[in-house]
Amino acid sequence: TAEMLYEEATLAKVPVSLATVYNTLNQLTDAGLLRQVSVDGTKTYFDTNVSAHHHFYLENNHELVDIPDPHLMLQKMPEVPEGYEIARVDMVVRLRKKR
């Protein structure tokens, strides 16, 4: 996340603002070098793997991990309203440790 990168920069004594980190990550995303993955609408992760793939979200340690199976897919896509097309499908499977 931008917050994680900002924290690392701060610890390394790199003078950068959180806004600059966000702006840079968004520019890299717009250029196709990063992919945004949103979890719960509250956290946005920036993934360097821009190929079509899905993720596990480990709830206990707030970590996003690539799902290794490239054949994971939805069996049926919803009908798209006229004038629209599907740009991308993001699947996030949430995991937590067994109790």
PDB file of N, CA and C in Angstrom, residues 22-85:
ATOM      1  N   TYR A  22       1.355   8.433  -3.226  1.00  0.00           N
ATOM      2  CA  TYR A  22       0.104   8.107  -3.925  1.00  0.00           C
ATOM      3  C   TYR A  22       0.148   8.556  -5.385  1.00  0.00           C
ATOM      4  N   ASN A  23       0.584   9.790  -5.629  1.00  0.00           N
ATOM      5  CA  ASN A  23       0.643  10.302  -7.002  1.00  0.00           C
ATOM      6  C   ASN A  23       1.559   9.459  -7.875  1.00  0.00           C
ATOM      7  N   THR A  24       2.704   9.070  -7.339  1.00  0.00           N
ATOM      8  CA  THR A  24       3.651   8.252  -8.094  1.00  0.00           C
ATOM      9  C   THR A  24       3.066   6.877  -8.393  1.00  0.00           C
ATOM     10  N   LEU A  25       2.457   6.252  -7.392  1.00  0.00           N
ATOM     11  CA  LEU A  25       1.849   4.934  -7.603  1.00  0.00           C
ATOM     12  C   LEU A  25       0.717   5.010  -8.627  1.00  0.00           C
ATOM     13  N   ASN A  26      -0.076   6.062  -8.562  1.00  0.00           N
ATOM     14  CA  ASN A  26      -1.166   6.219  -9.535  1.00  0.00           C
ATOM     15  C   ASN A  26      -0.634   6.451 -10.944  1.00  0.00           C
ATOM     16  N   GLN A  27       0.457   7.202 -11.076  1.00  0.00           N
ATOM     17  CA  GLN A  27       1.062   7.411 -12.392  1.00  0.00           C
ATOM     18  C   GLN A  27       1.621   6.104 -12.948  1.00  0.00           C
ATOM     19  N   LEU A  28       2.253   5.304 -12.091  1.00  0.00           N
ATOM     20  CA  LEU A  28       2.774   4.001 -12.531  1.00  0.00           C
ATOM     21  C   LEU A  28       1.634   3.064 -12.924  1.00  0.00           C
ATOM     22  N   THR A  29       0.514   3.163 -12.222  1.00  0.00           N
ATOM     23  CA  THR A  29      -0.669   2.367 -12.573  1.00  0.00           C
ATOM     24  C   THR A  29      -1.216   2.818 -13.924  1.00  0.00           C
ATOM     25  N   ASP A  30      -1.344   4.124 -14.122  1.00  0.00           N
ATOM     26  CA  ASP A  30      -1.833   4.655 -15.403  1.00  0.00           C
ATOM     27  C   ASP A  30      -0.932   4.251 -16.565  1.00  0.00           C
ATOM     28  N   ALA A  31       0.367   4.105 -16.297  1.00  0.00           N
ATOM     29  CA  ALA A  31       1.326   3.710 -17.336  1.00  0.00           C
ATOM     30  C   ALA A  31       1.327   2.200 -17.572  1.00  0.00           C
ATOM     31  N   GLY A  32       0.549   1.459 -16.771  1.00  0.00           N
ATOM     32  CA  GLY A  32       0.473   0.009 -16.940  1.00  0.00           C
ATOM     33  C   GLY A  32       1.583  -0.757 -16.256  1.00  0.00           C
ATOM     34  N   LEU A  33       2.341  -0.096 -15.388  1.00  0.00           N
ATOM     35  CA  LEU A  33       3.455  -0.754 -14.705  1.00  0.00           C
ATOM     36  C   LEU A  33       3.057  -1.343 -13.357  1.00  0.00           C
ATOM     37  N   LEU A  34       1.933  -0.901 -12.826  1.00  0.00           N
ATOM     38  CA  LEU A  34       1.374  -1.432 -11.582  1.00  0.00           C
ATOM     39  C   LEU A  34      -0.102  -1.713 -11.801  1.00  0.00           C
ATOM     40  N   ARG A  35      -0.645  -2.522 -10.910  1.00  0.00           N
ATOM     41  CA  ARG A  35      -2.074  -2.838 -10.950  1.00  0.00           C
ATOM     42  C   ARG A  35      -2.647  -2.569  -9.568  1.00  0.00           C
ATOM     43  N   GLN A  36      -3.744  -1.838  -9.506  1.00  0.00           N
ATOM     44  CA  GLN A  36      -4.394  -1.569  -8.223  1.00  0.00           C
ATOM     45  C   GLN A  36      -5.304  -2.724  -7.853  1.00  0.00           C
ATOM     46  N   VAL A  37      -5.231  -3.136  -6.591  1.00  0.00           N
ATOM     47  CA  VAL A  37      -6.123  -4.165  -6.058  1.00  0.00           C
ATOM     48  C   VAL A  37      -6.736  -3.593  -4.790  1.00  0.00           C
ATOM     49  N   SER A  38      -8.053  -3.467  -4.797  1.00  0.00           N
ATOM     50  CA  SER A  38      -8.748  -2.885  -3.649  1.00  0.00           C
ATOM     51  C   SER A  38      -9.303  -3.993  -2.768  1.00  0.00           C
ATOM     52  N   VAL A  39      -9.123  -3.834  -1.463  1.00  0.00           N
ATOM     53  CA  VAL A  39      -9.659  -4.784  -0.487  1.00  0.00           C
ATOM     54  C   VAL A  39     -10.622  -4.016   0.405  1.00  0.00           C
ATOM     55  N   ASP A  40     -11.872  -4.407   0.400  1.00  0.00           N
ATOM     56  CA  ASP A  40     -12.914  -3.779   1.229  1.00  0.00           C
ATOM     57  C   ASP A  40     -13.172  -2.317   0.899  1.00  0.00           C
ATOM     58  N   GLY A  41     -12.590  -1.797  -0.133  1.00  0.00           N
ATOM     59  CA  GLY A  41     -12.763  -0.388  -0.433  1.00  0.00           C
ATOM     60  C   GLY A  41     -12.030   0.527   0.537  1.00  0.00           C
ATOM     61  N   THR A  42     -11.289  -0.073   1.477  1.00  0.00           N
ATOM     62  CA  THR A  42     -10.581   0.731   2.465  1.00  0.00           C
ATOM     63  C   THR A  42      -9.074   0.697   2.256  1.00  0.00           C
ATOM     64  N   LYS A  43      -8.576  -0.357   1.631  1.00  0.00           N
ATOM     65  CA  LYS A  43      -7.136  -0.493   1.392  1.00  0.00           C
ATOM     66  C   LYS A  43      -6.904  -0.761  -0.080  1.00  0.00           C
ATOM     67  N   THR A  44      -5.942  -0.058  -0.632  1.00  0.00           N
ATOM     68  CA  THR A  44      -5.564  -0.290  -2.021  1.00  0.00           C
ATOM     69  C   THR A  44      -4.123  -0.758  -2.051  1.00  0.00           C
ATOM     70  N   TYR A  45      -3.932  -1.921  -2.645  1.00  0.00           N
ATOM     71  CA  TYR A  45      -2.592  -2.475  -2.825  1.00  0.00           C
ATOM     72  C   TYR A  45      -2.167  -2.204  -4.267  1.00  0.00           C
ATOM     73  N   PHE A  46      -0.881  -2.057  -4.468  1.00  0.00           N
ATOM     74  CA  PHE A  46      -0.338  -1.837  -5.801  1.00  0.00           C
ATOM     75  C   PHE A  46       0.548  -3.030  -6.130  1.00  0.00           C
ATOM     76  N   ASP A  47       0.159  -3.760  -7.155  1.00  0.00           N
ATOM     77  CA  ASP A  47       0.800  -5.021  -7.509  1.00  0.00           C
ATOM     78  C   ASP A  47       1.711  -4.823  -8.715  1.00  0.00           C
ATOM     79  N   THR A  48       2.936  -5.323  -8.622  1.00  0.00           N
ATOM     80  CA  THR A  48       3.863  -5.237  -9.754  1.00  0.00           C
ATOM     81  C   THR A  48       3.579  -6.298 -10.809  1.00  0.00           C
ATOM     82  N   ASN A  49       2.798  -7.304 -10.459  1.00  0.00           N
ATOM     83  CA  ASN A  49       2.400  -8.331 -11.420  1.00  0.00           C
ATOM     84  C   ASN A  49       1.138  -7.834 -12.120  1.00  0.00           C
ATOM     85  N   VAL A  50       1.282  -7.335 -13.335  1.00  0.00           N
ATOM     86  CA  VAL A  50       0.148  -6.752 -14.049  1.00  0.00           C
ATOM     87  C   VAL A  50      -0.556  -7.752 -14.960  1.00  0.00           C
ATOM     88  N   SER A  51      -0.116  -9.010 -14.944  1.00  0.00           N
ATOM     89  CA  SER A  51      -0.788 -10.029 -15.749  1.00  0.00           C
ATOM     90  C   SER A  51      -2.132 -10.380 -15.104  1.00  0.00           C
ATOM     91  N   ALA A  52      -2.997 -11.033 -15.862  1.00  0.00           N
ATOM     92  CA  ALA A  52      -4.310 -11.428 -15.347  1.00  0.00           C
ATOM     93  C   ALA A  52      -4.131 -12.512 -14.284  1.00  0.00           C
ATOM     94  N   HIS A  53      -4.452 -12.183 -13.056  1.00  0.00           N
ATOM     95  CA  HIS A  53      -4.369 -13.151 -11.965  1.00  0.00           C
ATOM     96  C   HIS A  53      -5.214 -12.653 -10.799  1.00  0.00           C
ATOM     97  N   HIS A  54      -5.415 -13.525  -9.820  1.00  0.00           N
ATOM     98  CA  HIS A  54      -6.252 -13.202  -8.670  1.00  0.00           C
ATOM     99  C   HIS A  54      -5.426 -13.303  -7.390  1.00  0.00           C
ATOM    100  N   HIS A  55      -6.056 -12.990  -6.254  1.00  0.00           N
ATOM    101  CA  HIS A  55      -5.309 -12.879  -5.000  1.00  0.00           C
ATOM    102  C   HIS A  55      -5.997 -13.535  -3.815  1.00  0.00           C
ATOM    103  N   PHE A  56      -5.169 -13.995  -2.882  1.00  0.00           N
ATOM    104  CA  PHE A  56      -5.602 -14.311  -1.523  1.00  0.00           C
ATOM    105  C   PHE A  56      -5.321 -13.068  -0.695  1.00  0.00           C
ATOM    106  N   TYR A  57      -6.247 -12.725   0.212  1.00  0.00           N
ATOM    107  CA  TYR A  57      -5.995 -11.657   1.177  1.00  0.00           C
ATOM    108  C   TYR A  57      -5.943 -12.308   2.546  1.00  0.00           C
ATOM    109  N   LEU A  58      -4.786 -12.267   3.186  1.00  0.00           N
ATOM    110  CA  LEU A  58      -4.599 -12.867   4.504  1.00  0.00           C
ATOM    111  C   LEU A  58      -5.026 -11.845   5.552  1.00  0.00           C
ATOM    112  N   GLU A  59      -6.217 -12.058   6.115  1.00  0.00           N
ATOM    113  CA  GLU A  59      -6.809 -11.076   7.026  1.00  0.00           C
ATOM    114  C   GLU A  59      -5.968 -10.830   8.270  1.00  0.00           C
ATOM    115  N   ASN A  60      -5.332 -11.881   8.790  1.00  0.00           N
ATOM    116  CA  ASN A  60      -4.607 -11.743  10.051  1.00  0.00           C
ATOM    117  C   ASN A  60      -3.411 -10.799   9.963  1.00  0.00           C
ATOM    118  N   ASN A  61      -2.731 -10.790   8.812  1.00  0.00           N
ATOM    119  CA  ASN A  61      -1.563  -9.908   8.702  1.00  0.00           C
ATOM    120  C   ASN A  61      -1.674  -8.923   7.540  1.00  0.00           C
ATOM    121  N   HIS A  62      -2.887  -8.756   7.006  1.00  0.00           N
ATOM    122  CA  HIS A  62      -3.167  -7.749   5.968  1.00  0.00           C
ATOM    123  C   HIS A  62      -2.206  -7.866   4.789  1.00  0.00           C
ATOM    124  N   GLU A  63      -2.070  -9.082   4.288  1.00  0.00           N
ATOM    125  CA  GLU A  63      -1.130  -9.341   3.195  1.00  0.00           C
ATOM    126  C   GLU A  63      -1.888  -9.835   1.974  1.00  0.00           C
ATOM    127  N   LEU A  64      -1.482  -9.378   0.811  1.00  0.00           N
ATOM    128  CA  LEU A  64      -2.063  -9.794  -0.454  1.00  0.00           C
ATOM    129  C   LEU A  64      -1.082 -10.746  -1.131  1.00  0.00           C
ATOM    130  N   VAL A  65      -1.561 -11.931  -1.531  1.00  0.00           N
ATOM    131  CA  VAL A  65      -0.700 -12.963  -2.109  1.00  0.00           C
ATOM    132  C   VAL A  65      -1.319 -13.429  -3.424  1.00  0.00           C
ATOM    133  N   ASP A  66      -0.504 -13.580  -4.449  1.00  0.00           N
ATOM    134  CA  ASP A  66      -1.007 -14.076  -5.730  1.00  0.00           C
ATOM    135  C   ASP A  66      -1.543 -15.491  -5.585  1.00  0.00           C
ATOM    136  N   ILE A  67      -2.670 -15.765  -6.234  1.00  0.00           N
ATOM    137  CA  ILE A  67      -3.185 -17.134  -6.307  1.00  0.00           C
ATOM    138  C   ILE A  67      -2.402 -17.816  -7.423  1.00  0.00           C
ATOM    139  N   PRO A  68      -1.755 -18.937  -7.125  1.00  0.00           N
ATOM    140  CA  PRO A  68      -0.866 -19.549  -8.109  1.00  0.00           C
ATOM    141  C   PRO A  68      -1.572 -20.221  -9.288  1.00  0.00           C
ATOM    142  N   ASP A  69      -2.863 -20.499  -9.182  1.00  0.00           N
ATOM    143  CA  ASP A  69      -3.565 -21.230 -10.238  1.00  0.00           C
ATOM    144  C   ASP A  69      -4.043 -20.280 -11.338  1.00  0.00           C
ATOM    145  N   PRO A  70      -3.417 -20.323 -12.515  1.00  0.00           N
ATOM    146  CA  PRO A  70      -3.824 -19.413 -13.587  1.00  0.00           C
ATOM    147  C   PRO A  70      -5.161 -19.797 -14.218  1.00  0.00           C
ATOM    148  N   HIS A  71      -5.684 -20.961 -13.862  1.00  0.00           N
ATOM    149  CA  HIS A  71      -6.923 -21.432 -14.479  1.00  0.00           C
ATOM    150  C   HIS A  71      -8.158 -21.098 -13.658  1.00  0.00           C
ATOM    151  N   LEU A  72      -7.986 -20.413 -12.546  1.00  0.00           N
ATOM    152  CA  LEU A  72      -9.117 -20.008 -11.732  1.00  0.00           C
ATOM    153  C   LEU A  72      -9.951 -19.008 -12.522  1.00  0.00           C
ATOM    154  N   MET A  73     -11.248 -19.296 -12.663  1.00  0.00           N
ATOM    155  CA  MET A  73     -12.092 -18.377 -13.424  1.00  0.00           C
ATOM    156  C   MET A  73     -13.536 -18.473 -12.962  1.00  0.00           C
ATOM    157  N   LEU A  74     -14.283 -17.450 -13.264  1.00  0.00           N
ATOM    158  CA  LEU A  74     -15.710 -17.464 -12.999  1.00  0.00           C
ATOM    159  C   LEU A  74     -16.378 -18.317 -14.063  1.00  0.00           C
ATOM    160  N   GLN A  75     -17.388 -19.080 -13.657  1.00  0.00           N
ATOM    161  CA  GLN A  75     -18.058 -19.926 -14.638  1.00  0.00           C
ATOM    162  C   GLN A  75     -18.970 -19.125 -15.555  1.00  0.00           C
ATOM    163  N   LYS A  76     -19.585 -18.087 -15.011  1.00  0.00           N
ATOM    164  CA  LYS A  76     -20.501 -17.304 -15.829  1.00  0.00           C
ATOM    165  C   LYS A  76     -20.382 -15.837 -15.440  1.00  0.00           C
ATOM    166  N   MET A  77     -20.193 -15.011 -16.420  1.00  0.00           N
ATOM    167  CA  MET A  77     -20.112 -13.573 -16.184  1.00  0.00           C
ATOM    168  C   MET A  77     -21.518 -12.979 -16.257  1.00  0.00           C
ATOM    169  N   PRO A  78     -21.761 -11.912 -15.510  1.00  0.00           N
ATOM    170  CA  PRO A  78     -23.069 -11.266 -15.581  1.00  0.00           C
ATOM    171  C   PRO A  78     -23.254 -10.575 -16.932  1.00  0.00           C
ATOM    172  N   GLU A  79     -24.508 -10.386 -17.312  1.00  0.00           N
ATOM    173  CA  GLU A  79     -24.783  -9.668 -18.550  1.00  0.00           C
ATOM    174  C   GLU A  79     -24.416  -8.200 -18.348  1.00  0.00           C
ATOM    175  N   VAL A  80     -23.703  -7.670 -19.295  1.00  0.00           N
ATOM    176  CA  VAL A  80     -23.204  -6.299 -19.199  1.00  0.00           C
ATOM    177  C   VAL A  80     -24.221  -5.357 -19.849  1.00  0.00           C
ATOM    178  N   PRO A  81     -24.523  -4.222 -19.203  1.00  0.00           N
ATOM    179  CA  PRO A  81     -25.456  -3.264 -19.808  1.00  0.00           C
ATOM    180  C   PRO A  81     -24.961  -2.786 -21.171  1.00  0.00           C
ATOM    181  N   GLU A  82     -25.902  -2.453 -22.026  1.00  0.00           N
ATOM    182  CA  GLU A  82     -25.564  -1.998 -23.369  1.00  0.00           C
ATOM    183  C   GLU A  82     -24.662  -0.765 -23.303  1.00  0.00           C
ATOM    184  N   GLY A  83     -23.665  -0.760 -24.159  1.00  0.00           N
ATOM    185  CA  GLY A  83     -22.737   0.364 -24.207  1.00  0.00           C
ATOM    186  C   GLY A  83     -21.527   0.185 -23.310  1.00  0.00           C
ATOM    187  N   TYR A  84     -21.469  -0.945 -22.589  1.00  0.00           N
ATOM    188  CA  TYR A  84     -20.346  -1.202 -21.679  1.00  0.00           C
ATOM    189  C   TYR A  84     -19.667  -2.507 -22.046  1.00  0.00           C
ATOM    190  N   GLU A  85     -18.419  -2.641 -21.618  1.00  0.00           N
ATOM    191  CA  GLU A  85     -17.689  -3.887 -21.768  1.00  0.00           C
ATOM    192  C   GLU A  85     -16.906  -4.137 -20.486  1.00  0.00           C
TER     193      GLU A  85
END
